[in-house]
Coordinates of C-alpha atoms in Angstrom, one line a residue:
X1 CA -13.4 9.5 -11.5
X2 CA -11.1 8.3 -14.4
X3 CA -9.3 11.8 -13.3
X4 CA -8.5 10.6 -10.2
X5 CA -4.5 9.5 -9.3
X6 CA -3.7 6.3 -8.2
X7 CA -2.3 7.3 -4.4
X8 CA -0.1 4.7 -4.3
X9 CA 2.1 6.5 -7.2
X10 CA 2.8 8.9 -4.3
X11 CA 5.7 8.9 -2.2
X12 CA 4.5 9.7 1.2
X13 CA 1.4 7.9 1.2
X14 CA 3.7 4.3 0.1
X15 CA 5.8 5.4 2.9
X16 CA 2.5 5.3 5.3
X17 CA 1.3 2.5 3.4
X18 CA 1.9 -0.4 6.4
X19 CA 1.3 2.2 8.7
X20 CA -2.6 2.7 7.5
X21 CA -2.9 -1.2 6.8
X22 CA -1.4 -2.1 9.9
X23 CA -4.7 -4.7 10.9
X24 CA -3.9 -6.0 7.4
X25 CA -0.3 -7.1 8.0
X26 CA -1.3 -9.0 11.2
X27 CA 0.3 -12.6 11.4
X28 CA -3.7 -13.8 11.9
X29 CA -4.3 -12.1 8.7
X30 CA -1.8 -13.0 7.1
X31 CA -0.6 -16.8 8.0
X32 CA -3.7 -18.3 5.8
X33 CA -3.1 -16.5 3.2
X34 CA 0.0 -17.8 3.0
X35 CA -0.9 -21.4 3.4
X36 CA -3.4 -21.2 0.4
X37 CA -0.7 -19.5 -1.6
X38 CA 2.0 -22.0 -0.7
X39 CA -0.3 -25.1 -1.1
X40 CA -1.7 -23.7 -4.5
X41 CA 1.8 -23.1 -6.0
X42 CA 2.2 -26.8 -5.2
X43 CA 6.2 -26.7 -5.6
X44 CA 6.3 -24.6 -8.1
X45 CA 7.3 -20.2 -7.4
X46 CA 4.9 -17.4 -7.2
X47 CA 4.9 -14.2 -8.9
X48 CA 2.2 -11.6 -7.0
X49 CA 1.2 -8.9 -9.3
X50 CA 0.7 -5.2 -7.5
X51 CA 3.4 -6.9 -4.4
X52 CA 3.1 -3.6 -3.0
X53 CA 5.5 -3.3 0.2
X54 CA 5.9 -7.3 0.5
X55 CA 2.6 -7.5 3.0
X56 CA 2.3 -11.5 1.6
X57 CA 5.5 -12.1 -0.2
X58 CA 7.8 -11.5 2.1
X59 CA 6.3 -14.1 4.7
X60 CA 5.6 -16.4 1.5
X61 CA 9.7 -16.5 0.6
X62 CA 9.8 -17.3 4.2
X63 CA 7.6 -20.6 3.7
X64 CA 10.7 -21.3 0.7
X65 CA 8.7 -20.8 -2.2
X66 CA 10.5 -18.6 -5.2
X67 CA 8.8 -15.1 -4.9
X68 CA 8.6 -12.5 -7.7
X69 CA 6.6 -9.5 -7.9
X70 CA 5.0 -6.7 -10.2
X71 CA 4.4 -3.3 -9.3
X72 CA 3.6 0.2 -11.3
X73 CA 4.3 2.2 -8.3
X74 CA 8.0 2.8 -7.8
X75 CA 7.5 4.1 -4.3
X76 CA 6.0 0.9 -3.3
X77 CA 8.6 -1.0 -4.0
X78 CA 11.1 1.5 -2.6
X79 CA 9.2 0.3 0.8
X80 CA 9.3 -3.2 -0.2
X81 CA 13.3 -2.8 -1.1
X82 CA 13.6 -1.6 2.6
X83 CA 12.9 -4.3 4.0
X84 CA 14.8 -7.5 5.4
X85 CA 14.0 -10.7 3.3
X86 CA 13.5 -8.2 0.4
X87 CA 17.0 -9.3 -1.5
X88 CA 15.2 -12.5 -1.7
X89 CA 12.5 -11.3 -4.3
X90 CA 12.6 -10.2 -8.3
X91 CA 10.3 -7.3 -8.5
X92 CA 9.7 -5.5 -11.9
X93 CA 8.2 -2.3 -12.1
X94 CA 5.4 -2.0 -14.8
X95 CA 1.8 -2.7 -15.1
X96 CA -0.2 -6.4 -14.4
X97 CA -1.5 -6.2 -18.1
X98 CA 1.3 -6.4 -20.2
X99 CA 4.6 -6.6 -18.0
X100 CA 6.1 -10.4 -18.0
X101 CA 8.3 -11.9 -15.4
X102 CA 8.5 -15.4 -16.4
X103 CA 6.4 -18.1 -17.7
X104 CA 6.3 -21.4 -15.8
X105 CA 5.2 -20.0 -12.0
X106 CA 3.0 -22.7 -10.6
X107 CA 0.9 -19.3 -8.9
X108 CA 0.1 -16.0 -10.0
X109 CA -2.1 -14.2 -7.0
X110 CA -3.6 -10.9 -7.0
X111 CA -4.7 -9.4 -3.6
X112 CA -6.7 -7.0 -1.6
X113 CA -9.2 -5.8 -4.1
X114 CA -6.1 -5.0 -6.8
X115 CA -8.4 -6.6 -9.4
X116 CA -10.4 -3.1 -8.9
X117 CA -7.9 -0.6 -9.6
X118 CA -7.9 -1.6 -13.1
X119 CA -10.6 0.7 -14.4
X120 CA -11.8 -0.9 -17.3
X121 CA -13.1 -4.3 -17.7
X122 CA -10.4 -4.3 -21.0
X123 CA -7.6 -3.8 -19.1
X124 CA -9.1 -6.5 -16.3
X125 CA -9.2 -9.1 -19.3
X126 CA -6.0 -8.5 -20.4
X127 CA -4.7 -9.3 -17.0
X128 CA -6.3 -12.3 -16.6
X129 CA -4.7 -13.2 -19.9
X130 CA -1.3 -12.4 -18.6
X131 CA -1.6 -14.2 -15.3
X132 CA -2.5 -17.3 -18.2
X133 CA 0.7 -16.2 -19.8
X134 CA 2.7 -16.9 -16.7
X135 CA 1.6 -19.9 -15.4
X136 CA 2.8 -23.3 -16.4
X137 CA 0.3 -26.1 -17.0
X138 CA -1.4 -26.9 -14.3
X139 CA -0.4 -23.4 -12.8
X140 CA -3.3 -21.6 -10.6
X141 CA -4.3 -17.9 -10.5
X142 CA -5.9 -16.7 -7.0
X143 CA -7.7 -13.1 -6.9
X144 CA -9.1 -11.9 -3.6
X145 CA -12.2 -9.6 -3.9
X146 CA -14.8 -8.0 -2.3
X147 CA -18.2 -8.8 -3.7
X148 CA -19.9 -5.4 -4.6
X149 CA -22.2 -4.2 -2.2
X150 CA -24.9 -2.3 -4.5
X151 CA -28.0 -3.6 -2.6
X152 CA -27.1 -1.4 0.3
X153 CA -27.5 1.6 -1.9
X154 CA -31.3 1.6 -2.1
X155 CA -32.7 4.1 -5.1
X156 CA -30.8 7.2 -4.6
X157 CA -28.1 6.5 -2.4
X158 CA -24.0 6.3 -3.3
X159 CA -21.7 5.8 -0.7
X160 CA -21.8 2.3 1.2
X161 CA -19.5 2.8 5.2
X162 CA -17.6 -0.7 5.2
X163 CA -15.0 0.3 8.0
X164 CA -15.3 1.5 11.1
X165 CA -12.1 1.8 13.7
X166 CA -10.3 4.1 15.6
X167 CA -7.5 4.1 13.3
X168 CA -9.7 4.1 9.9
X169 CA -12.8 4.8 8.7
X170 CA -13.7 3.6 5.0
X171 CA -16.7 4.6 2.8
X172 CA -16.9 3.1 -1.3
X173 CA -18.7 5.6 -3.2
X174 CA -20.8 4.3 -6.2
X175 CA -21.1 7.5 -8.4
X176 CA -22.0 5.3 -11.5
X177 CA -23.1 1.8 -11.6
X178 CA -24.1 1.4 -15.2
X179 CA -20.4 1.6 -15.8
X180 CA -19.7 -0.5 -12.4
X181 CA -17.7 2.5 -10.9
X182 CA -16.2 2.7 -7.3
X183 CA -14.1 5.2 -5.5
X184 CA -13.2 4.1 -2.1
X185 CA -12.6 6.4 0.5
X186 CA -10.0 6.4 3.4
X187 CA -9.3 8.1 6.5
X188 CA -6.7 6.9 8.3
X189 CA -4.9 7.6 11.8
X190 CA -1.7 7.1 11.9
X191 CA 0.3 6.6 15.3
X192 CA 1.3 9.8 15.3
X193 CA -2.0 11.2 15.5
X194 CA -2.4 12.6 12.0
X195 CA -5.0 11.8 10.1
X196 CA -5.0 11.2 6.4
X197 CA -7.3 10.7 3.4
X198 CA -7.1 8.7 0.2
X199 CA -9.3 8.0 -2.5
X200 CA -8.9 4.9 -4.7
X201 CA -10.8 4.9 -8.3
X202 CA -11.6 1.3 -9.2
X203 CA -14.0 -0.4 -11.4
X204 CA -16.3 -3.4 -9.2
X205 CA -16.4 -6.8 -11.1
X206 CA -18.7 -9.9 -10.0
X207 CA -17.9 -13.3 -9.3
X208 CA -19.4 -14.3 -12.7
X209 CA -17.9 -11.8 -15.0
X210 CA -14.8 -12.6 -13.7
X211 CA -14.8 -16.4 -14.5
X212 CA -16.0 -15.5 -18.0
X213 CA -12.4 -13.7 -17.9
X214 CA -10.6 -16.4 -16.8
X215 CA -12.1 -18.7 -19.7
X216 CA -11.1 -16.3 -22.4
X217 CA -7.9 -16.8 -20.7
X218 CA -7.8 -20.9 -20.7
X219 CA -8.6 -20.6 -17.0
X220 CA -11.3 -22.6 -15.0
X221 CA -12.7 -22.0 -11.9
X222 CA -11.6 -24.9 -9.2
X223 CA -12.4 -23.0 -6.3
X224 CA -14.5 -20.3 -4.6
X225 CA -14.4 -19.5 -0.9
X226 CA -15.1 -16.8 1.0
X227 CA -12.4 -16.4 3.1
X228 CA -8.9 -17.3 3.4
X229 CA -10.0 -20.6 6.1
X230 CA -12.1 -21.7 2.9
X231 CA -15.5 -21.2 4.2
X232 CA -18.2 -22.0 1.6
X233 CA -18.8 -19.0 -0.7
X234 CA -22.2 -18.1 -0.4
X235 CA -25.1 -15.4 -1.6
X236 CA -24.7 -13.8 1.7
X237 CA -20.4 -13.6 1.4
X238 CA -19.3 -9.9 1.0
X239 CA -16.0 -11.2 -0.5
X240 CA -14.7 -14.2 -2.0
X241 CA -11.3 -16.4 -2.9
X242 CA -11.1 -17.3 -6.2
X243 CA -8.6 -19.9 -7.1
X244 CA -8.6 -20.5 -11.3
X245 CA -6.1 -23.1 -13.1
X246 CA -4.8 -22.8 -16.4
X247 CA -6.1 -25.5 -18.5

């Protein structure tokens, strides 16, 4: 797995990316994110890391809080550069574990299961620490997950379907779950017709594991939800909202 390329480091598949995530990018997707972010900057700017092509930042600068953004894919922010609204943001191209933009952002947010394509639990400690880094007293740091769906496996089984559509159908694949590995799977119809394939490596993390991160980072936990319209996180929830402040 660990052999596996990041697709988002290629060109043509950030040039399909909004394309492929098209449900994704949806105002009724989208507008509560936004909200939550907004209210949890509480006056203060943003900084996303992984902003990707701008799915939440760009309508976030529209709300008139002070976006920046992180990305290590250059062709993502090529798309994200493209766009209208775009001249508005600082982006930086570099990784969420080390690269800095800043200091005193009253939020740091990390979306769309991004916590997972770091591959190691190291490197997802170190970002929590430099999300901490970031954030001014006060400050908050939201992460959007999915909560992993091993149960569904049974004894022998690996691959989990968890989309469905006539645009996209999506399998995770659990090759190794002593080392809390996940590939997920892709195929995607694009509206020209073609269909296309990506895999993702990522390493799954729980709810639990990642508010011992936070507290190594001098981050507490004052929310959980399970979705973006904060309904109660609960055992049955197959994601969750995360909302930690910096202490």
């Amino acid at each position: 797995m660990r052999e596996l390329t990041d697709p988002h480091l290629d060109p043509s598949v950030a040039a399909r990316y909004d394309d492929a995530h098209r449900d994704a990018f949806e105002p009724l997707r989208v507008n509560p994110i936004v909200d939550v972010l907004a209210e949890a900057a509480a006056g203060g700017s943003a900084l996303e890391f992984a902003i990707g092509t701008g799915r939440v930042a760009l309508p976030l600068a529209e709300r008139g809080v002070d976006v920046s953004g992180i990305d290590h894919s250059a062709p993502m922010l090529d798309q994200l550069h493209a766009k209208p609204g775009s001249e508005h943001i600082h982006t930086s191209h570099g990784d969420m574990i080390s690269t800095r933009c800043g200091t005193d952002h009253g939020v740091v947010f990390l979306l769309f299961n991004t916590v997972m394509n770091l591959q190691t639990q190291d490197d997802q400690v170190r970002c929590f620490a430099n999300a901490g880094a970031h954030l001014r007293p006060g400050g908050r740091f939201v992460i959007e997950v999915m909560v992993p769906e091993v149960h569904l496996l049974g004894t022998s089984g690996t691959q989990v379907p968890f989309a469905l559509s006539d645009t996209h159908l999506g399998i995770d694949e659990y090759p190794d779950r002593a080392r809390q590995t996940l590939i997920s799977h892709h195929l995607s119809v694009g509206e020209d017709g073609t269909a296309r394939r990506t895999s993702v490596p990522m390493r799954y993390v729980w709810p639990s594991e990642l508010d011992l991160m936070a507290q190594l980072a001098g981050l507490h936990l004052e929310h959980r939800w399970a979705t973006w319209d904060k309904a109660p996180f609960t055992s049955g929830s197959t994601a969750h909202v995360s909302v930690w402040t910096k202490t």
